[in-house]
Amino acid sequence: TERRSSSATRARSRRRDPLLRAVAAALSALGLEGRSIAVACSGGVDSIALAHALHRLADRARLRVSIAHVNHALRGAESDADEAFVSEFAASLALPFAAERVDPRALVQGAASSRSRPTVQEAARRLRADALGRLAAQLGADRIATAHTADDQAETVLLRLLRGSGPEGLGGIPEQSPDGRLVRPLLRVSRAEVLRHARTHGLGWREDPSNANPRYARARLRADWVPGLARHF
């Protein structure tokens, strides 16, 4: 009786929560039922909400969920605090956790020439992708889930449009990589829905100040262009 009551409560929760409904639909559309999924979790609200949602849906979708964190060590003690926070969050959900520390600055400094030298952000993305592959293997996961949202999708398309991207680039972020290993279950979920989910469930998260740093084009777009465009639609 208790089990049936608990299942009914979870079903009602899914119906009321747009994020849970969207993630459940994505799991079905992407054929992820029964998979082992490592969530790439930075500690930000998007990845925290995704990990929480997959945890909530794990029984229904027969998922084995784990959490992977890449420490870029770009903000010193704050980066270490991010890792500690994500580790504690994983423990609170009784989910397996693994982390790896990378050094984007060393990759930048080690470039042979200025022409081949990546920016720190480019180096971080490259190292993060490699580290997530290793962490997924360590956790026994055959899929890696990232928390890109519908807002990220819109920002990416706008940035590529402004930079003169061709038709392929304007296609935006795909829901999965060509080999199916990398999946993005939140691409149809807005950032507002992510925040609503986090607050409804009392989730904490970490804020990375670089996300609002006008030094970066995406931050400028998010702060200035997108709000202005939204007022006209």
PDB file of C-alpha atoms in Angstrom:
ATOM      1  CA  THR A   1       0.000   0.000   0.000  1.00  0.00           C
ATOM      2  CA  GLU A   2       2.795   2.431   0.912  1.00  0.00           C
ATOM      3  CA  ARG A   3       4.588   1.658  -2.362  1.00  0.00           C
ATOM      4  CA  ARG A   4       1.434   2.324  -4.423  1.00  0.00           C
ATOM      5  CA  SER A   5       0.852   5.583  -2.522  1.00  0.00           C
ATOM      6  CA  SER A   6       4.454   6.683  -3.118  1.00  0.00           C
ATOM      7  CA  SER A   7       4.198   5.894  -6.844  1.00  0.00           C
ATOM      8  CA  ALA A   8       0.967   7.862  -7.121  1.00  0.00           C
ATOM      9  CA  THR A   9       2.576  10.837  -5.366  1.00  0.00           C
ATOM     10  CA  ARG A  10       5.529  10.790  -7.778  1.00  0.00           C
ATOM     11  CA  ALA A  11       3.158  10.572 -10.761  1.00  0.00           C
ATOM     12  CA  ARG A  12       1.220  13.628  -9.539  1.00  0.00           C
ATOM     13  CA  SER A  13       4.491  15.487  -9.020  1.00  0.00           C
ATOM     14  CA  ARG A  14       5.558  14.787 -12.618  1.00  0.00           C
ATOM     15  CA  ARG A  15       2.246  16.072 -13.973  1.00  0.00           C
ATOM     16  CA  ARG A  16       2.622  19.342 -12.065  1.00  0.00           C
ATOM     17  CA  ASP A  17       6.304  19.913 -12.893  1.00  0.00           C
ATOM     18  CA  PRO A  18       7.038  21.004 -16.505  1.00  0.00           C
ATOM     19  CA  LEU A  19      10.720  20.139 -16.124  1.00  0.00           C
ATOM     20  CA  LEU A  20      10.022  16.578 -14.991  1.00  0.00           C
ATOM     21  CA  ARG A  21       7.549  16.115 -17.854  1.00  0.00           C
ATOM     22  CA  ALA A  22      10.048  17.433 -20.377  1.00  0.00           C
ATOM     23  CA  VAL A  23      12.890  15.262 -19.090  1.00  0.00           C
ATOM     24  CA  ALA A  24      10.646  12.179 -19.043  1.00  0.00           C
ATOM     25  CA  ALA A  25       9.687  12.892 -22.659  1.00  0.00           C
ATOM     26  CA  ALA A  26      13.348  13.369 -23.618  1.00  0.00           C
ATOM     27  CA  LEU A  27      14.316  10.080 -22.007  1.00  0.00           C
ATOM     28  CA  SER A  28      11.733   8.321 -24.149  1.00  0.00           C
ATOM     29  CA  ALA A  29      12.553  10.198 -27.355  1.00  0.00           C
ATOM     30  CA  LEU A  30      16.289   9.588 -26.978  1.00  0.00           C
ATOM     31  CA  GLY A  31      15.890   5.935 -26.036  1.00  0.00           C
ATOM     32  CA  LEU A  32      17.513   6.364 -22.634  1.00  0.00           C
ATOM     33  CA  GLU A  33      15.330   4.055 -20.561  1.00  0.00           C
ATOM     34  CA  GLY A  34      17.452   1.427 -18.869  1.00  0.00           C
ATOM     35  CA  ARG A  35      20.676   3.351 -19.491  1.00  0.00           C
ATOM     36  CA  SER A  36      23.445   4.305 -17.115  1.00  0.00           C
ATOM     37  CA  ILE A  37      23.760   8.095 -17.232  1.00  0.00           C
ATOM     38  CA  ALA A  38      26.503  10.268 -15.764  1.00  0.00           C
ATOM     39  CA  VAL A  39      25.268  13.831 -15.279  1.00  0.00           C
ATOM     40  CA  ALA A  40      27.899  16.476 -16.000  1.00  0.00           C
ATOM     41  CA  CYS A  41      27.292  18.612 -12.931  1.00  0.00           C
ATOM     42  CA  SER A  42      29.093  21.907 -12.394  1.00  0.00           C
ATOM     43  CA  GLY A  43      27.055  22.842  -9.332  1.00  0.00           C
ATOM     44  CA  GLY A  44      25.076  25.487 -11.243  1.00  0.00           C
ATOM     45  CA  VAL A  45      21.295  25.467 -11.132  1.00  0.00           C
ATOM     46  CA  ASP A  46      20.844  23.852 -14.579  1.00  0.00           C
ATOM     47  CA  SER A  47      22.954  20.774 -13.870  1.00  0.00           C
ATOM     48  CA  ILE A  48      21.690  20.460 -10.295  1.00  0.00           C
ATOM     49  CA  ALA A  49      18.096  20.489 -11.553  1.00  0.00           C
ATOM     50  CA  LEU A  50      18.905  17.922 -14.267  1.00  0.00           C
ATOM     51  CA  ALA A  51      20.578  15.565 -11.802  1.00  0.00           C
ATOM     52  CA  HIS A  52      17.642  15.917  -9.407  1.00  0.00           C
ATOM     53  CA  ALA A  53      15.115  15.258 -12.186  1.00  0.00           C
ATOM     54  CA  LEU A  54      16.924  12.154 -13.441  1.00  0.00           C
ATOM     55  CA  HIS A  55      17.139  10.896  -9.870  1.00  0.00           C
ATOM     56  CA  ARG A  56      13.378  11.406  -9.469  1.00  0.00           C
ATOM     57  CA  LEU A  57      12.697   9.559 -12.736  1.00  0.00           C
ATOM     58  CA  ALA A  58      15.225   6.775 -12.186  1.00  0.00           C
ATOM     59  CA  ASP A  59      12.807   4.091 -11.005  1.00  0.00           C
ATOM     60  CA  ARG A  60      10.242   4.795 -13.703  1.00  0.00           C
ATOM     61  CA  ALA A  61      12.828   4.857 -16.517  1.00  0.00           C
ATOM     62  CA  ARG A  62      15.090   2.159 -15.031  1.00  0.00           C
ATOM     63  CA  LEU A  63      18.033   4.559 -14.975  1.00  0.00           C
ATOM     64  CA  ARG A  64      21.356   4.216 -13.208  1.00  0.00           C
ATOM     65  CA  VAL A  65      22.260   7.818 -12.452  1.00  0.00           C
ATOM     66  CA  SER A  66      25.664   9.097 -11.338  1.00  0.00           C
ATOM     67  CA  ILE A  67      27.276  12.511 -11.100  1.00  0.00           C
ATOM     68  CA  ALA A  68      30.522  13.649 -12.756  1.00  0.00           C
ATOM     69  CA  HIS A  69      32.232  16.939 -11.917  1.00  0.00           C
ATOM     70  CA  VAL A  70      35.138  18.606 -13.717  1.00  0.00           C
ATOM     71  CA  ASN A  71      37.096  21.078 -11.580  1.00  0.00           C
ATOM     72  CA  HIS A  72      38.667  23.640 -13.919  1.00  0.00           C
ATOM     73  CA  ALA A  73      40.622  25.249 -11.063  1.00  0.00           C
ATOM     74  CA  LEU A  74      40.075  28.693 -12.632  1.00  0.00           C
ATOM     75  CA  ARG A  75      38.672  30.330  -9.495  1.00  0.00           C
ATOM     76  CA  GLY A  76      40.974  28.883  -6.846  1.00  0.00           C
ATOM     77  CA  ALA A  77      39.201  28.071  -3.596  1.00  0.00           C
ATOM     78  CA  GLU A  78      35.821  28.790  -5.191  1.00  0.00           C
ATOM     79  CA  SER A  79      36.394  26.020  -7.745  1.00  0.00           C
ATOM     80  CA  ASP A  80      37.254  23.610  -4.940  1.00  0.00           C
ATOM     81  CA  ALA A  81      34.110  24.714  -3.101  1.00  0.00           C
ATOM     82  CA  ASP A  82      32.079  23.919  -6.240  1.00  0.00           C
ATOM     83  CA  GLU A  83      33.507  20.395  -6.254  1.00  0.00           C
ATOM     84  CA  ALA A  84      32.762  19.920  -2.548  1.00  0.00           C
ATOM     85  CA  PHE A  85      29.209  21.183  -3.042  1.00  0.00           C
ATOM     86  CA  VAL A  86      28.529  18.772  -5.922  1.00  0.00           C
ATOM     87  CA  SER A  87      30.040  15.881  -3.942  1.00  0.00           C
ATOM     88  CA  GLU A  88      27.729  16.652  -1.022  1.00  0.00           C
ATOM     89  CA  PHE A  89      24.745  16.986  -3.346  1.00  0.00           C
ATOM     90  CA  ALA A  90      25.477  13.563  -4.871  1.00  0.00           C
ATOM     91  CA  ALA A  91      25.761  12.073  -1.389  1.00  0.00           C
ATOM     92  CA  SER A  92      22.407  13.608  -0.399  1.00  0.00           C
ATOM     93  CA  LEU A  93      20.784  11.669  -3.263  1.00  0.00           C
ATOM     94  CA  ALA A  94      22.901   8.549  -2.632  1.00  0.00           C
ATOM     95  CA  LEU A  95      24.294   8.803  -6.173  1.00  0.00           C
ATOM     96  CA  PRO A  96      27.792   7.670  -7.228  1.00  0.00           C
ATOM     97  CA  PHE A  97      30.168  10.604  -7.705  1.00  0.00           C
ATOM     98  CA  ALA A  98      33.501  11.135  -9.431  1.00  0.00           C
ATOM     99  CA  ALA A  99      35.526  14.279 -10.105  1.00  0.00           C
ATOM    100  CA  GLU A 100      38.617  15.232 -12.074  1.00  0.00           C
ATOM    101  CA  ARG A 101      40.761  18.353 -11.915  1.00  0.00           C
ATOM    102  CA  VAL A 102      42.012  19.903 -15.173  1.00  0.00           C
ATOM    103  CA  ASP A 103      44.234  22.881 -15.965  1.00  0.00           C
ATOM    104  CA  PRO A 104      43.063  24.985 -18.937  1.00  0.00           C
ATOM    105  CA  ARG A 105      45.754  27.615 -18.376  1.00  0.00           C
ATOM    106  CA  ALA A 106      48.494  25.028 -18.826  1.00  0.00           C
ATOM    107  CA  LEU A 107      46.965  23.985 -22.153  1.00  0.00           C
ATOM    108  CA  VAL A 108      46.925  27.618 -23.303  1.00  0.00           C
ATOM    109  CA  GLN A 109      50.505  28.239 -22.222  1.00  0.00           C
ATOM    110  CA  GLY A 110      51.688  25.007 -23.813  1.00  0.00           C
ATOM    111  CA  ALA A 111      50.438  25.887 -27.297  1.00  0.00           C
ATOM    112  CA  ALA A 112      53.240  25.972 -29.872  1.00  0.00           C
ATOM    113  CA  SER A 113      52.168  29.271 -31.454  1.00  0.00           C
ATOM    114  CA  SER A 114      49.674  32.073 -31.024  1.00  0.00           C
ATOM    115  CA  ARG A 115      47.783  30.748 -34.051  1.00  0.00           C
ATOM    116  CA  SER A 116      47.199  27.363 -32.386  1.00  0.00           C
ATOM    117  CA  ARG A 117      46.725  28.779 -28.886  1.00  0.00           C
ATOM    118  CA  PRO A 118      43.141  28.353 -27.608  1.00  0.00           C
ATOM    119  CA  THR A 119      41.434  30.827 -25.325  1.00  0.00           C
ATOM    120  CA  VAL A 120      41.047  29.752 -21.715  1.00  0.00           C
ATOM    121  CA  GLN A 121      37.359  29.063 -22.370  1.00  0.00           C
ATOM    122  CA  GLU A 122      38.150  26.946 -25.435  1.00  0.00           C
ATOM    123  CA  ALA A 123      40.800  25.025 -23.493  1.00  0.00           C
ATOM    124  CA  ALA A 124      38.327  24.450 -20.649  1.00  0.00           C
ATOM    125  CA  ARG A 125      35.723  23.039 -23.042  1.00  0.00           C
ATOM    126  CA  ARG A 126      38.272  20.728 -24.668  1.00  0.00           C
ATOM    127  CA  LEU A 127      39.618  19.430 -21.365  1.00  0.00           C
ATOM    128  CA  ARG A 128      36.112  19.092 -19.903  1.00  0.00           C
ATOM    129  CA  ALA A 129      34.955  16.902 -22.779  1.00  0.00           C
ATOM    130  CA  ASP A 130      37.923  14.565 -22.372  1.00  0.00           C
ATOM    131  CA  ALA A 131      37.565  14.458 -18.588  1.00  0.00           C
ATOM    132  CA  LEU A 132      33.845  13.665 -18.775  1.00  0.00           C
ATOM    133  CA  GLY A 133      34.603  10.703 -20.999  1.00  0.00           C
ATOM    134  CA  ARG A 134      37.046   9.337 -18.443  1.00  0.00           C
ATOM    135  CA  LEU A 135      34.685  10.011 -15.543  1.00  0.00           C
ATOM    136  CA  ALA A 136      31.794   8.284 -17.296  1.00  0.00           C
ATOM    137  CA  ALA A 137      33.967   5.217 -17.823  1.00  0.00           C
ATOM    138  CA  GLN A 138      34.984   5.327 -14.161  1.00  0.00           C
ATOM    139  CA  LEU A 139      31.327   5.485 -13.122  1.00  0.00           C
ATOM    140  CA  GLY A 140      30.278   2.736 -15.531  1.00  0.00           C
ATOM    141  CA  ALA A 141      28.002   5.097 -17.485  1.00  0.00           C
ATOM    142  CA  ASP A 142      27.275   4.630 -21.184  1.00  0.00           C
ATOM    143  CA  ARG A 143      25.712   8.084 -21.579  1.00  0.00           C
ATOM    144  CA  ILE A 144      26.763  11.578 -20.439  1.00  0.00           C
ATOM    145  CA  ALA A 145      23.987  14.109 -19.848  1.00  0.00           C
ATOM    146  CA  THR A 146      24.679  17.829 -20.005  1.00  0.00           C
ATOM    147  CA  ALA A 147      22.272  20.520 -18.823  1.00  0.00           C
ATOM    148  CA  HIS A 148      21.980  22.786 -21.863  1.00  0.00           C
ATOM    149  CA  THR A 149      18.564  24.486 -21.816  1.00  0.00           C
ATOM    150  CA  ALA A 150      16.276  26.112 -24.371  1.00  0.00           C
ATOM    151  CA  ASP A 151      17.817  29.456 -23.357  1.00  0.00           C
ATOM    152  CA  ASP A 152      21.304  28.102 -24.131  1.00  0.00           C
ATOM    153  CA  GLN A 153      19.982  26.942 -27.492  1.00  0.00           C
ATOM    154  CA  ALA A 154      18.599  30.398 -28.339  1.00  0.00           C
ATOM    155  CA  GLU A 155      21.798  32.127 -27.217  1.00  0.00           C
ATOM    156  CA  THR A 156      23.943  29.749 -29.264  1.00  0.00           C
ATOM    157  CA  VAL A 157      21.932  30.289 -32.452  1.00  0.00           C
ATOM    158  CA  LEU A 158      21.987  34.082 -31.964  1.00  0.00           C
ATOM    159  CA  LEU A 159      25.751  34.105 -31.367  1.00  0.00           C
ATOM    160  CA  ARG A 160      26.367  32.008 -34.467  1.00  0.00           C
ATOM    161  CA  LEU A 161      24.057  34.219 -36.518  1.00  0.00           C
ATOM    162  CA  LEU A 162      25.863  37.366 -35.389  1.00  0.00           C
ATOM    163  CA  ARG A 163      29.214  35.765 -36.201  1.00  0.00           C
ATOM    164  CA  GLY A 164      28.084  34.788 -39.697  1.00  0.00           C
ATOM    165  CA  SER A 165      27.670  31.049 -39.248  1.00  0.00           C
ATOM    166  CA  GLY A 166      26.404  28.923 -42.126  1.00  0.00           C
ATOM    167  CA  PRO A 167      23.234  26.789 -42.209  1.00  0.00           C
ATOM    168  CA  GLU A 168      24.829  23.908 -40.298  1.00  0.00           C
ATOM    169  CA  GLY A 169      25.859  26.152 -37.404  1.00  0.00           C
ATOM    170  CA  LEU A 170      22.434  27.762 -37.281  1.00  0.00           C
ATOM    171  CA  GLY A 171      20.966  24.318 -36.607  1.00  0.00           C
ATOM    172  CA  GLY A 172      21.941  24.902 -32.985  1.00  0.00           C
ATOM    173  CA  ILE A 173      22.806  22.382 -30.289  1.00  0.00           C
ATOM    174  CA  PRO A 174      21.660  18.813 -31.076  1.00  0.00           C
ATOM    175  CA  GLU A 175      19.815  16.755 -28.464  1.00  0.00           C
ATOM    176  CA  GLN A 176      22.492  14.091 -28.762  1.00  0.00           C
ATOM    177  CA  SER A 177      25.912  13.614 -30.294  1.00  0.00           C
ATOM    178  CA  PRO A 178      26.214  11.603 -33.527  1.00  0.00           C
ATOM    179  CA  ASP A 179      27.278   8.506 -31.569  1.00  0.00           C
ATOM    180  CA  GLY A 180      24.459   8.996 -29.039  1.00  0.00           C
ATOM    181  CA  ARG A 181      26.853   9.066 -26.108  1.00  0.00           C
ATOM    182  CA  LEU A 182      26.283  12.722 -25.163  1.00  0.00           C
ATOM    183  CA  VAL A 183      22.656  13.671 -24.474  1.00  0.00           C
ATOM    184  CA  ARG A 184      20.919  16.930 -23.560  1.00  0.00           C
ATOM    185  CA  PRO A 185      17.543  16.238 -21.920  1.00  0.00           C
ATOM    186  CA  LEU A 186      16.867  19.895 -20.992  1.00  0.00           C
ATOM    187  CA  LEU A 187      17.028  21.438 -24.467  1.00  0.00           C
ATOM    188  CA  ARG A 188      13.252  21.975 -24.501  1.00  0.00           C
ATOM    189  CA  VAL A 189      13.195  23.436 -20.977  1.00  0.00           C
ATOM    190  CA  SER A 190      13.519  27.153 -20.298  1.00  0.00           C
ATOM    191  CA  ARG A 191      15.818  28.590 -17.655  1.00  0.00           C
ATOM    192  CA  ALA A 192      12.734  29.941 -15.875  1.00  0.00           C
ATOM    193  CA  GLU A 193      11.373  26.383 -15.599  1.00  0.00           C
ATOM    194  CA  VAL A 194      14.738  25.178 -14.284  1.00  0.00           C
ATOM    195  CA  LEU A 195      14.691  27.850 -11.568  1.00  0.00           C
ATOM    196  CA  ARG A 196      11.079  27.040 -10.698  1.00  0.00           C
ATOM    197  CA  HIS A 197      11.944  23.352 -10.329  1.00  0.00           C
ATOM    198  CA  ALA A 198      14.960  24.108  -8.139  1.00  0.00           C
ATOM    199  CA  ARG A 199      13.020  26.426  -5.860  1.00  0.00           C
ATOM    200  CA  THR A 200      10.002  24.118  -5.648  1.00  0.00           C
ATOM    201  CA  HIS A 201      12.204  21.256  -4.493  1.00  0.00           C
ATOM    202  CA  GLY A 202      14.405  23.366  -2.226  1.00  0.00           C
ATOM    203  CA  LEU A 203      17.571  22.721  -4.217  1.00  0.00           C
ATOM    204  CA  GLY A 204      20.707  24.751  -3.623  1.00  0.00           C
ATOM    205  CA  TRP A 205      23.253  25.597  -6.285  1.00  0.00           C
ATOM    206  CA  ARG A 206      26.466  27.496  -6.927  1.00  0.00           C
ATOM    207  CA  GLU A 207      26.831  30.661  -9.001  1.00  0.00           C
ATOM    208  CA  ASP A 208      29.823  31.115 -11.331  1.00  0.00           C
ATOM    209  CA  PRO A 209      30.499  34.871 -11.656  1.00  0.00           C
ATOM    210  CA  SER A 210      32.002  34.353 -15.117  1.00  0.00           C
ATOM    211  CA  ASN A 211      28.496  33.617 -16.441  1.00  0.00           C
ATOM    212  CA  ALA A 212      27.677  37.301 -15.941  1.00  0.00           C
ATOM    213  CA  ASN A 213      31.092  38.706 -16.894  1.00  0.00           C
ATOM    214  CA  PRO A 214      30.664  41.136 -19.825  1.00  0.00           C
ATOM    215  CA  ARG A 215      34.114  40.100 -21.016  1.00  0.00           C
ATOM    216  CA  TYR A 216      32.396  37.079 -22.588  1.00  0.00           C
ATOM    217  CA  ALA A 217      30.109  37.423 -25.617  1.00  0.00           C
ATOM    218  CA  ARG A 218      27.495  35.017 -24.257  1.00  0.00           C
ATOM    219  CA  ALA A 219      27.216  36.986 -21.024  1.00  0.00           C
ATOM    220  CA  ARG A 220      26.742  40.228 -22.976  1.00  0.00           C
ATOM    221  CA  LEU A 221      24.137  38.593 -25.172  1.00  0.00           C
ATOM    222  CA  ARG A 222      22.299  37.202 -22.140  1.00  0.00           C
ATOM    223  CA  ALA A 223      22.314  40.527 -20.296  1.00  0.00           C
ATOM    224  CA  ASP A 224      21.624  42.959 -23.136  1.00  0.00           C
ATOM    225  CA  TRP A 225      20.398  41.433 -26.386  1.00  0.00           C
ATOM    226  CA  VAL A 226      18.051  38.638 -25.297  1.00  0.00           C
ATOM    227  CA  PRO A 227      15.940  40.757 -22.869  1.00  0.00           C
ATOM    228  CA  GLY A 228      15.645  43.455 -25.540  1.00  0.00           C
ATOM    229  CA  LEU A 229      14.542  40.976 -28.224  1.00  0.00           C
ATOM    230  CA  ALA A 230      12.077  39.330 -25.840  1.00  0.00           C
ATOM    231  CA  ARG A 231      10.230  42.609 -25.384  1.00  0.00           C
ATOM    232  CA  HIS A 232       9.329  42.582 -29.094  1.00  0.00           C
ATOM    233  CA  PHE A 233       7.840  39.062 -29.178  1.00  0.00           C
TER     234      PHE A 233
END
